[in-house]
PDB file of C-alpha atoms in Angstrom:
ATOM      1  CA  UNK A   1      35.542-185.370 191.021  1.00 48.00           C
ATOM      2  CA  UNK A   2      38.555-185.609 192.692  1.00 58.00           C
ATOM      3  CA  UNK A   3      41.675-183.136 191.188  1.00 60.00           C
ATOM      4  CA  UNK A   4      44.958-184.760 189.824  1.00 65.00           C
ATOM      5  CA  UNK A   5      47.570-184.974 192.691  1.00 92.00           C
ATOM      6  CA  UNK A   6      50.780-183.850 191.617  1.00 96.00           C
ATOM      7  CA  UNK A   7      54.442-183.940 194.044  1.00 97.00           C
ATOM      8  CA  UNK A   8      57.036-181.677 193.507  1.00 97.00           C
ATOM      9  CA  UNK A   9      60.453-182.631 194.398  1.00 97.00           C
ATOM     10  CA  UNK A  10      62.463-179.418 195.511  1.00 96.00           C
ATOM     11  CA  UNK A  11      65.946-179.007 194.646  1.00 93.00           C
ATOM     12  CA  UNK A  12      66.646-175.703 195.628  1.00 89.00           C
ATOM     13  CA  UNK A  13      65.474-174.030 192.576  1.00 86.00           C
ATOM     14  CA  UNK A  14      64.251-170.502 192.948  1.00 86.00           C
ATOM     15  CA  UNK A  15      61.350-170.714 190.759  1.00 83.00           C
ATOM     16  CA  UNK A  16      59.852-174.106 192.558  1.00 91.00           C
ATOM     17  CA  UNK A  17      56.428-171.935 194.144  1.00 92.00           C
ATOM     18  CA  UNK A  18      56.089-170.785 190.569  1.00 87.00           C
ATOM     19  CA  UNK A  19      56.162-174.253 189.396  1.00 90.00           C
ATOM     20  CA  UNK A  20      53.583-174.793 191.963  1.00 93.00           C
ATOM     21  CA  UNK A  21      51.777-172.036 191.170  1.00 93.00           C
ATOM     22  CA  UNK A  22      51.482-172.720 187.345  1.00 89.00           C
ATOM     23  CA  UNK A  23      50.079-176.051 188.076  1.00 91.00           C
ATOM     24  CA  UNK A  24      47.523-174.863 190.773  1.00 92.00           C
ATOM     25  CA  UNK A  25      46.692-172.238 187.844  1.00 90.00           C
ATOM     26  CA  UNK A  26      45.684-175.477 185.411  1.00 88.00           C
ATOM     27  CA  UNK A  27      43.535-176.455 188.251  1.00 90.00           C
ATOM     28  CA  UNK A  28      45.895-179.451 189.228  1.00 91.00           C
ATOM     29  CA  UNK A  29      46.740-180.228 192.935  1.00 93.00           C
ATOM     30  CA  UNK A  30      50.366-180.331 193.977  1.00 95.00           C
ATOM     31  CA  UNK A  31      52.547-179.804 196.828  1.00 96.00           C
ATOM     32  CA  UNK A  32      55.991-178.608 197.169  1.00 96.00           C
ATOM     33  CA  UNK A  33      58.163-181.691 199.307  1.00 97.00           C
ATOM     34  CA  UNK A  34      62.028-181.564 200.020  1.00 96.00           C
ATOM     35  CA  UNK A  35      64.022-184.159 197.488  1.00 96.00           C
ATOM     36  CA  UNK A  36      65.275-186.354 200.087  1.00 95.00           C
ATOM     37  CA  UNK A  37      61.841-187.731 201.276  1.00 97.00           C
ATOM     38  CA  UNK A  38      61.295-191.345 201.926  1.00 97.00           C
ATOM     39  CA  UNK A  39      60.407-193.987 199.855  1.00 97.00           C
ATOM     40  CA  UNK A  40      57.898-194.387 201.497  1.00 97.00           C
ATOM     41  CA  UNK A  41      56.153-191.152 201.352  1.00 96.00           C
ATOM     42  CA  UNK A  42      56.548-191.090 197.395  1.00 96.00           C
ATOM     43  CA  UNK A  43      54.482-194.283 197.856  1.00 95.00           C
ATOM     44  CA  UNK A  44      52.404-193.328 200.338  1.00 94.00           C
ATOM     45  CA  UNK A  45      51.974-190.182 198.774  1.00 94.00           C
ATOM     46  CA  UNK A  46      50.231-191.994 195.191  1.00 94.00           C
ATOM     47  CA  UNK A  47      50.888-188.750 192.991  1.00 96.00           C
ATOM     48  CA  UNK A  48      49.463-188.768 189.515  1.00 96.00           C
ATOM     49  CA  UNK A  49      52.736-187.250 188.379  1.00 97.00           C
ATOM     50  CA  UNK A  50      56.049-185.899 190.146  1.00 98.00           C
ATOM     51  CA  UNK A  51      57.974-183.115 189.106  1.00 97.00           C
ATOM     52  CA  UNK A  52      61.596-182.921 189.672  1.00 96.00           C
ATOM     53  CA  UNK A  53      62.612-178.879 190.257  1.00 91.00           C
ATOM     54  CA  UNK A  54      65.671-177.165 189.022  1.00 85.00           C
ATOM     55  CA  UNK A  55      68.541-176.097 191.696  1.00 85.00           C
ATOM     56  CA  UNK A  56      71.259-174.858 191.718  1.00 84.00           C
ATOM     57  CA  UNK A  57      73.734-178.136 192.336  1.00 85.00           C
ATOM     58  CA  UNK A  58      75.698-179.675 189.508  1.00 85.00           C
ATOM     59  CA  UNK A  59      74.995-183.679 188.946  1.00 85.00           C
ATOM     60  CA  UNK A  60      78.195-183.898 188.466  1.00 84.00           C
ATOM     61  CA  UNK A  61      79.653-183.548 191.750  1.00 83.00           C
ATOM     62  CA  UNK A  62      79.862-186.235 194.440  1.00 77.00           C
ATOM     63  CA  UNK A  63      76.982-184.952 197.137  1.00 82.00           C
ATOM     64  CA  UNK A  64      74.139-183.582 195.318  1.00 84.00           C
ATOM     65  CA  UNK A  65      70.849-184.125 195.995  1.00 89.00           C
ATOM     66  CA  UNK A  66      69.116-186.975 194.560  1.00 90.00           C
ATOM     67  CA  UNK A  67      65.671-188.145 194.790  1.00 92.00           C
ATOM     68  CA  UNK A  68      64.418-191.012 196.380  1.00 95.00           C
ATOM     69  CA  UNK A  69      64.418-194.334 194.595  1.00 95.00           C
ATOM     70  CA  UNK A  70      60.664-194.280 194.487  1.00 96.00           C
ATOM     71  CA  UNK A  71      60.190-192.180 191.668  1.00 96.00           C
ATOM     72  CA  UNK A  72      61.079-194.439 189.283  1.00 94.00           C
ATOM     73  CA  UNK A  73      58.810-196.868 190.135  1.00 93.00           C
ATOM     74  CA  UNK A  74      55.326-195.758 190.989  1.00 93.00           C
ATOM     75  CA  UNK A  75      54.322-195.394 186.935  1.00 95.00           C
ATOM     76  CA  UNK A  76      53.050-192.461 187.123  1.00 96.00           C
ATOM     77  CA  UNK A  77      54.391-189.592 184.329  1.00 96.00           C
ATOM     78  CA  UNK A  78      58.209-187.918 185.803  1.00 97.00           C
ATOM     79  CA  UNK A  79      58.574-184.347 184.586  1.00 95.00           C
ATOM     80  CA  UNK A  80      62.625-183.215 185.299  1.00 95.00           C
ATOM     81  CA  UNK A  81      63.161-179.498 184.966  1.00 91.00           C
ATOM     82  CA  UNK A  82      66.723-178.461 185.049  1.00 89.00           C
ATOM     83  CA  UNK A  83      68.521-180.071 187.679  1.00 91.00           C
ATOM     84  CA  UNK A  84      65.673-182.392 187.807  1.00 93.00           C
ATOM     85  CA  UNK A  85      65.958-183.206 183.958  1.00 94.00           C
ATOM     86  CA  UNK A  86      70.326-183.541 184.628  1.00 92.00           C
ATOM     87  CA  UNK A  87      69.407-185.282 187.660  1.00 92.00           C
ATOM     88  CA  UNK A  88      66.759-187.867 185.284  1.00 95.00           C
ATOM     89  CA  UNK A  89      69.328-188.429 182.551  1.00 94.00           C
ATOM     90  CA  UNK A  90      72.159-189.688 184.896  1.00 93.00           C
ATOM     91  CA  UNK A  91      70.271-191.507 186.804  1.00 92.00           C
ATOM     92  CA  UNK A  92      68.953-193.570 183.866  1.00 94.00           C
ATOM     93  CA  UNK A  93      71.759-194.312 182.507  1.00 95.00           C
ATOM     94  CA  UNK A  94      72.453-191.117 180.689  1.00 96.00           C
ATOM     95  CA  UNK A  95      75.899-188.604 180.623  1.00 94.00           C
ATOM     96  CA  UNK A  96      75.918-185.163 182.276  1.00 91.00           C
ATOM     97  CA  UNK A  97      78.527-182.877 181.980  1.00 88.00           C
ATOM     98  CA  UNK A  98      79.856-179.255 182.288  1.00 83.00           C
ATOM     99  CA  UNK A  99      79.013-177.046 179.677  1.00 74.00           C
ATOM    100  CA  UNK A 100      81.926-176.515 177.403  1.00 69.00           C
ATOM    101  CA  UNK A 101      81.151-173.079 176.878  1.00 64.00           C
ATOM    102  CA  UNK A 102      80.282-172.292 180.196  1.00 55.00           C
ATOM    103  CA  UNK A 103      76.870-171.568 181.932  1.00 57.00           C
ATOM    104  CA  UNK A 104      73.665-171.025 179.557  1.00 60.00           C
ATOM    105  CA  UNK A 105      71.490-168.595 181.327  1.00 64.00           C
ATOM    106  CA  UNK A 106      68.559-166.052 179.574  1.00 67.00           C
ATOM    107  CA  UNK A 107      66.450-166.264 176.396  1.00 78.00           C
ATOM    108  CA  UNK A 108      67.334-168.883 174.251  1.00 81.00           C
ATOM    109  CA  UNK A 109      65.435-169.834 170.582  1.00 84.00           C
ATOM    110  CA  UNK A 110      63.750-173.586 171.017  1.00 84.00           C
ATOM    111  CA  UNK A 111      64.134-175.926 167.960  1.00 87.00           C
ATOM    112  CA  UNK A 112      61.395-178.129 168.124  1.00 87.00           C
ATOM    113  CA  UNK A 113      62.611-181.572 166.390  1.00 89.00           C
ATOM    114  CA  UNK A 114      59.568-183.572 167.162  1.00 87.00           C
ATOM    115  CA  UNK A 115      56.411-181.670 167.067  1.00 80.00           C
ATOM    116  CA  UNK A 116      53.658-184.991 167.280  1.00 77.00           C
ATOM    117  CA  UNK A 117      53.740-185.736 170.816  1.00 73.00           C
ATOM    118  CA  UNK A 118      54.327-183.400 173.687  1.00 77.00           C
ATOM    119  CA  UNK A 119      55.479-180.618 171.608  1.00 77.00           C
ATOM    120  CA  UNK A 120      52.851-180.472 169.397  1.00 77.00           C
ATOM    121  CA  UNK A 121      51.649-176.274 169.470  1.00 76.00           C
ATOM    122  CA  UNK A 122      54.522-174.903 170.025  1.00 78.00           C
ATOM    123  CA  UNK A 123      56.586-172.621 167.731  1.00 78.00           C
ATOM    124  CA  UNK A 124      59.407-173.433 165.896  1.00 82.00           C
ATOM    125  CA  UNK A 125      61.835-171.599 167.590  1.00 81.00           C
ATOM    126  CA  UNK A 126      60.028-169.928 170.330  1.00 79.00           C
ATOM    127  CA  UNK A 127      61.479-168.215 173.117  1.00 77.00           C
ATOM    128  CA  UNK A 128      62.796-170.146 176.291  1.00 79.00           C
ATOM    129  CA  UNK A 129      64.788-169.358 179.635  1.00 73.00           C
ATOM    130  CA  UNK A 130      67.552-171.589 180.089  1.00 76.00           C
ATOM    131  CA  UNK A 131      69.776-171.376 183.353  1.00 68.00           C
ATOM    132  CA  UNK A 132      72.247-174.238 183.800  1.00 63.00           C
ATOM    133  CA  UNK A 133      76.097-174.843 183.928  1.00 74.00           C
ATOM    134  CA  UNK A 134      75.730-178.092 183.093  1.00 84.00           C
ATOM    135  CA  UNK A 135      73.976-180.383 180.087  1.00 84.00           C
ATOM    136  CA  UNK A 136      73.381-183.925 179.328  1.00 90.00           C
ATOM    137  CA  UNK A 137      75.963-185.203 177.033  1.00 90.00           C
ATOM    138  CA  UNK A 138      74.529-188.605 176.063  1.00 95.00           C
ATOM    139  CA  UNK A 139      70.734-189.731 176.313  1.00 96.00           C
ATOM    140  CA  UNK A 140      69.470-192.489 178.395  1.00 96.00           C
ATOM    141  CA  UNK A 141      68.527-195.549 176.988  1.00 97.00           C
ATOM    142  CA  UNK A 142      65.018-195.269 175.777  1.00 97.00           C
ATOM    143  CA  UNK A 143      64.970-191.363 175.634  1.00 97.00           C
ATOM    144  CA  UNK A 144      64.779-189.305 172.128  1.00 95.00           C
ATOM    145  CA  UNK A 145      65.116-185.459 171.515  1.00 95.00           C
ATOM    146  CA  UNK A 146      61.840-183.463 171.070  1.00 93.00           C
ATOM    147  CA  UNK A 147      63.520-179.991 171.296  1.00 91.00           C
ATOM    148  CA  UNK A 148      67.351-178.286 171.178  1.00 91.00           C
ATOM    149  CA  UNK A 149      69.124-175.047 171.150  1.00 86.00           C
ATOM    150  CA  UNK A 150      71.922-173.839 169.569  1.00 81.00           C
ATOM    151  CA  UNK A 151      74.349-174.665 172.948  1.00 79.00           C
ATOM    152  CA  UNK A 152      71.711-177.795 174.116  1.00 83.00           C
ATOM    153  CA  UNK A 153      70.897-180.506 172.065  1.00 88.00           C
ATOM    154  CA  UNK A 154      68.737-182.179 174.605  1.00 91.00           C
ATOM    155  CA  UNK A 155      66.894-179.103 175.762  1.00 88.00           C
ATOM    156  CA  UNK A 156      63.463-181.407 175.841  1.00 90.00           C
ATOM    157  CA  UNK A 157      63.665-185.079 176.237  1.00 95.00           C
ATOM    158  CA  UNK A 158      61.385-188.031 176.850  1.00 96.00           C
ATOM    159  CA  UNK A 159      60.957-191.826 177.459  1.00 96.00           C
ATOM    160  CA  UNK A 160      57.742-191.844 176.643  1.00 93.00           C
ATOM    161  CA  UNK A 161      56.894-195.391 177.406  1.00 94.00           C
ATOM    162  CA  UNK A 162      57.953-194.600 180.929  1.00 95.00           C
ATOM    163  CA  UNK A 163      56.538-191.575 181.123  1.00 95.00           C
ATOM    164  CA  UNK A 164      59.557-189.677 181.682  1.00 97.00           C
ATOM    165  CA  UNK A 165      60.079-186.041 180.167  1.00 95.00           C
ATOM    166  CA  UNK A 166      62.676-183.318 180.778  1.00 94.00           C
ATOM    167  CA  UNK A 167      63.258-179.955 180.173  1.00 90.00           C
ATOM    168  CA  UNK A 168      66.387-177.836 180.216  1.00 89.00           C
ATOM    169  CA  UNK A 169      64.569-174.671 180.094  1.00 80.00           C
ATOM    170  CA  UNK A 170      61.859-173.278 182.851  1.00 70.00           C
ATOM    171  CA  UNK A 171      58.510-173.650 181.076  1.00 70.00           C
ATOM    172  CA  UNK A 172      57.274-172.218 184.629  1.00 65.00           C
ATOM    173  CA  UNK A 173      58.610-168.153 183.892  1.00 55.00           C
ATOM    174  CA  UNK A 174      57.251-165.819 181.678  1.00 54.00           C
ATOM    175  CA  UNK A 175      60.085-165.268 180.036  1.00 57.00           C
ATOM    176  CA  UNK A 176      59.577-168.758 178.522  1.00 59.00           C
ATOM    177  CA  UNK A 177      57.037-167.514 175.613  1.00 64.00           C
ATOM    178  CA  UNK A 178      55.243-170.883 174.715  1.00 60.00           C
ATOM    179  CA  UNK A 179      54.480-172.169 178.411  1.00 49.00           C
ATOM    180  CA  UNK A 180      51.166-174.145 177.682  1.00 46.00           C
TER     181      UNK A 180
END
């Protein structure tokens, strides 16, 4: 039986190999490729699911990195963790900006808001490890809250019809309590 084929889009985060690793640990294929692929090889490539890594740009600057156009359009489930969740919102149609009160970084309590879908087991208020300067302001079109903190209200996010789900936090350390 072949194993689920997952790509990872890098953007510079420093925990992308542990992304990797926690997939290869849940017996899933993936492989680490640079953000600025082709179209083409996201195509050619026919994951079963991307995943957009964290970095440390800001979306809100003129050059950052940006995936390819791709993505969006294979229908296959988009995970966006930091960056890559920043980098999903504006891109859809959402609002990132600075954070007011400057960079979140450490342990931060989780608020789960909606518990039935992809959120379902994990604790209210569970343990997380947030590192970002910036935050989406306004959701997407199509996009609801599943999760906040006190200084994020869109710390977990999803389209679900699209299959599109980010995450402010790194579910990938273990400083992040509930990573399952």
């Amino acid at each position: 039986m072949p194993r689920p084929l997952v790509l990872i889009l890098d953007f510079g985060s420093q925990y992308t190999q542990l992304i990797a690793r926690r997939l290869r640990e849940s017996n899933v294929y993936c492989e680490i490729h640079p953000h600025d692929v082709s179209d083409e090889f996201v195509r050619a490539f026919a994951p079963k699911g991307i995943v957009l890594s964290g970095g440390p740009n800001s979306v809100t600057e003129g050059h950052t990195p940006r995936a390819p156009a791709a993505v969006w359009t294979q229908g296959v489930p988009v995970l966006g963790i930091c960056y890559g969740l920043q980098w999903m919102s504006q891109h859809t149609g959402g609002e990132v900006t600075p954070a007011k009160d400057g960079a979140e970084y450490g342990r931060t309590e989780l608020h789960v808001v909606d518990a039935q879908d992809l959120l379902a087991g994990v604790r209210q208020d569970g343990i997380v490890w947030m590192s970002h300067g910036d935050k989406v302001s306004k959701l997407p079109p199509g996009f609801r809250v599943l999760g906040k903190s006190e200084p994020c209200p869109f710390a977990v996010v999803a389209d679900l019809a699209r299959g599109f789900v980010g995450l402010q936090f790194h579910p990938e350390v273990a400083h992040t309590v509930d990573r399952s």
